[in-house]
Coordinates of C-alpha atoms in Angstrom, one line a residue:
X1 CA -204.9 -76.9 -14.1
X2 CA -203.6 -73.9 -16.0
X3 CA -205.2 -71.6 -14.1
X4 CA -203.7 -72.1 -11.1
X5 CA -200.0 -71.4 -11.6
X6 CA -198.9 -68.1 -10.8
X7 CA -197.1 -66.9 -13.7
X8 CA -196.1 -63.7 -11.8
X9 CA -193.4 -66.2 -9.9
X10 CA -191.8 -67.9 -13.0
X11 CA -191.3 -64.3 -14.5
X12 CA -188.6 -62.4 -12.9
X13 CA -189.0 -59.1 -13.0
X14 CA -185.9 -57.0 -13.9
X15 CA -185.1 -54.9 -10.8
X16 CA -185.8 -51.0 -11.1
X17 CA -183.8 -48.2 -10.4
X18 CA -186.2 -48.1 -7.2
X19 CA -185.2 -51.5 -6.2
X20 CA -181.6 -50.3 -6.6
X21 CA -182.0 -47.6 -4.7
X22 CA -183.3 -49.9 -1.8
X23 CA -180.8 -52.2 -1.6
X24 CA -178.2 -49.9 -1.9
X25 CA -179.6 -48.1 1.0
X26 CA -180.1 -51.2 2.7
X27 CA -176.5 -52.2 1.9
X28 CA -174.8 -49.1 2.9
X29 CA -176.6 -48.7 6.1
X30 CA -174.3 -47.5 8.8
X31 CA -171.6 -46.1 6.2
X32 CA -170.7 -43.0 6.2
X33 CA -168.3 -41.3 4.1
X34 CA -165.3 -38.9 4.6
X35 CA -167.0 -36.2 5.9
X36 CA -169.0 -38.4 8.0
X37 CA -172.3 -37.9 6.2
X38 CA -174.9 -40.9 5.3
X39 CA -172.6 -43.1 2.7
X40 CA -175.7 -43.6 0.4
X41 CA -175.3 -39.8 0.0
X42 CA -172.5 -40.5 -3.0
X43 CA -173.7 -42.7 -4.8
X44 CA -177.2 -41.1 -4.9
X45 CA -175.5 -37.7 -6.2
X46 CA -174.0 -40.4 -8.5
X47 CA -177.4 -41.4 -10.3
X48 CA -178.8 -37.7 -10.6
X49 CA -174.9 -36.6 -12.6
X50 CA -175.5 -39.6 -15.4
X51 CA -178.3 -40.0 -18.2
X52 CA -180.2 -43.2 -18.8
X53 CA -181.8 -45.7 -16.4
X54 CA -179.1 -48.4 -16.7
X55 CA -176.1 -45.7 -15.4
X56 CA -178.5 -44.4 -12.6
X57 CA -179.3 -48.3 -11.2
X58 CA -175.1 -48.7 -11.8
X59 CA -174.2 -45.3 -9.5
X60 CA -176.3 -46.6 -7.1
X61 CA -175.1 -49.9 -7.0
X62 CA -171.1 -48.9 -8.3
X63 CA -170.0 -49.4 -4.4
X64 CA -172.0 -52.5 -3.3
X65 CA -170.2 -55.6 -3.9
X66 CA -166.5 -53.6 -3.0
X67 CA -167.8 -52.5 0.5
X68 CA -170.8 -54.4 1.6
X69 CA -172.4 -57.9 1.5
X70 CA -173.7 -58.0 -1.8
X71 CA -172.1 -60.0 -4.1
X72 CA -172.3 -60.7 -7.8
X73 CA -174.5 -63.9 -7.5
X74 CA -176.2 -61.5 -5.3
X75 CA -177.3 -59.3 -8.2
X76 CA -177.5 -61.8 -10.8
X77 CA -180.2 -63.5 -8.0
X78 CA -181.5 -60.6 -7.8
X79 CA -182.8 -60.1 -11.6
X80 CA -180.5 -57.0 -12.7
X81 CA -179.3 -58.3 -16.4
X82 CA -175.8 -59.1 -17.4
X83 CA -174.9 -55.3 -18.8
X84 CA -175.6 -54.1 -15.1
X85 CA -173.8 -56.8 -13.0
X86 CA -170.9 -56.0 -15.7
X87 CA -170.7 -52.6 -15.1
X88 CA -170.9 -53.0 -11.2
X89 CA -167.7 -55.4 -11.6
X90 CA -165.8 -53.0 -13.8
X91 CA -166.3 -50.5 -11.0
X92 CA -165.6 -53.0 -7.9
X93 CA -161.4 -52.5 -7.0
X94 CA -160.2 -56.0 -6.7
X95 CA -157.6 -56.5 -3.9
X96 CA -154.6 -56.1 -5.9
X97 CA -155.7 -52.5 -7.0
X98 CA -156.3 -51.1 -3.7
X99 CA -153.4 -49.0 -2.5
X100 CA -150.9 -48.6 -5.0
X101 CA -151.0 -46.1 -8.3
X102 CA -150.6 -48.5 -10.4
X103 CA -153.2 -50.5 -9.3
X104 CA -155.6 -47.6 -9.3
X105 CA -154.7 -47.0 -12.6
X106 CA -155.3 -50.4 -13.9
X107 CA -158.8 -50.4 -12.0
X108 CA -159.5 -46.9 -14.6
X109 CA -158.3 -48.8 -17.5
X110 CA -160.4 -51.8 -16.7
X111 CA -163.9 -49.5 -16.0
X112 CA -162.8 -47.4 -19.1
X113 CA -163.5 -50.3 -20.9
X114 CA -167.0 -51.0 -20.1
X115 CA -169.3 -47.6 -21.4
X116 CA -172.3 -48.0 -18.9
X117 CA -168.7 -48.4 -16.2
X118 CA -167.4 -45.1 -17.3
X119 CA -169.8 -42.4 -17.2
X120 CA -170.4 -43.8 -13.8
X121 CA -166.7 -43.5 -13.0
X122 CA -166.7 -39.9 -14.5
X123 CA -169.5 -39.2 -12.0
X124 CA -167.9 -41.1 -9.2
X125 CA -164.7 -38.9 -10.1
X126 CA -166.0 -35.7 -9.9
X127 CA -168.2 -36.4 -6.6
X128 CA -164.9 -37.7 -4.7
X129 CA -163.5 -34.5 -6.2
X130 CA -165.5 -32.6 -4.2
X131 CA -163.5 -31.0 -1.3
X132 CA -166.0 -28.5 0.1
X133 CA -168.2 -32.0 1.8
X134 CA -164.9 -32.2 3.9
X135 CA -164.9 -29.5 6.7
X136 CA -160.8 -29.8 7.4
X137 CA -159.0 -31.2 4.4
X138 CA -155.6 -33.3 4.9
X139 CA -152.6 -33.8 2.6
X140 CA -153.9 -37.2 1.9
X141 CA -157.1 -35.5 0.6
X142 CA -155.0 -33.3 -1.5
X143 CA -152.8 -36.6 -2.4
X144 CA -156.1 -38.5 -3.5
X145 CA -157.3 -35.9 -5.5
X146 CA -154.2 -35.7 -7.5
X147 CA -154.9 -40.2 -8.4
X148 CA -158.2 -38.5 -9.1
X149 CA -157.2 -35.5 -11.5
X150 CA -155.5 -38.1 -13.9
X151 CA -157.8 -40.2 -13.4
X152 CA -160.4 -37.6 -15.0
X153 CA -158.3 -36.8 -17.3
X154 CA -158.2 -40.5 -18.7
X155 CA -161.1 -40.9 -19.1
X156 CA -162.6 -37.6 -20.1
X157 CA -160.1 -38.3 -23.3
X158 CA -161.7 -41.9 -23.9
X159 CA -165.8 -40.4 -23.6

């Protein structure tokens, strides 16, 4: 009797940076981001900027539950382990952050708290900062960058 149960089914397998990759791509699919280039561009430049296996599957993933249909039971369901989903979360603006300075700022605070959260955020930080990917930049650009700068600079002190 034994040999007939698949053990392969009752053992979850912990997703892979590969499996992030794939549903991120999946779950950006149609995005695109300010320069009007393939969304899953950023956070892929995201996972080659941090060290370690855990901060590459968070990059990829740092965006998914804030701007698509994955959802925290989502990854849970999916296998990735607690530290992962946690990180995700840190990084995932809640509704009263969006918007205003201080919110942003408390969003920092709150993914300065979580290390896997804040390398990625550092990574996040300096691939928003990059102005060149935008062919005509705005005073809002110039405006963001300026939430971004301290931003940086907030957490640079804390790593």
């Amino acid at each position: 009797m034994a040999d007939s149960i698949n053990f392969e089914i009752l053992i979850m397998k912990t997703p892979t940076l590969a499996d992030a990759i794939e549903l991120a791509t999946k779950a950006h699919a149609g995005q695109t981001d300010q320069s009007g280039a393939d969304y899953i561009g950023h956070p892929l430049r995201m996972a080659a900027a941090v060290d370690g296996e855990d901060a590459k599957i968070v990059a990829v993933l740092h965006d998914t539950i804030e701007d698509t249909f994955v959802t925290e039971e989502y990854l849970r369901e999916a296998g990735y382990p607690e530290h992962i989903v946690a990180a995700v979360l840190a990084l995932t603006k809640r509704p009263d952050e969006e918007g205003s300075d201080e919110g942003y700022a408390r969003f920092v605070e709150r993914a300065s708290q979580n290390p896997l959260a804040r390398q990625v955020k550092l990574a996040d930080l300096h691939d928003n900062m990059d102005l060149t990917r935008i062919s005509n930049p705005k005073k809002k650009d110039f405006k963001r960058m300026k939430r971004y700068q301290r931003a940086l600079d907030f957490l640079s002190n804390i790593a």
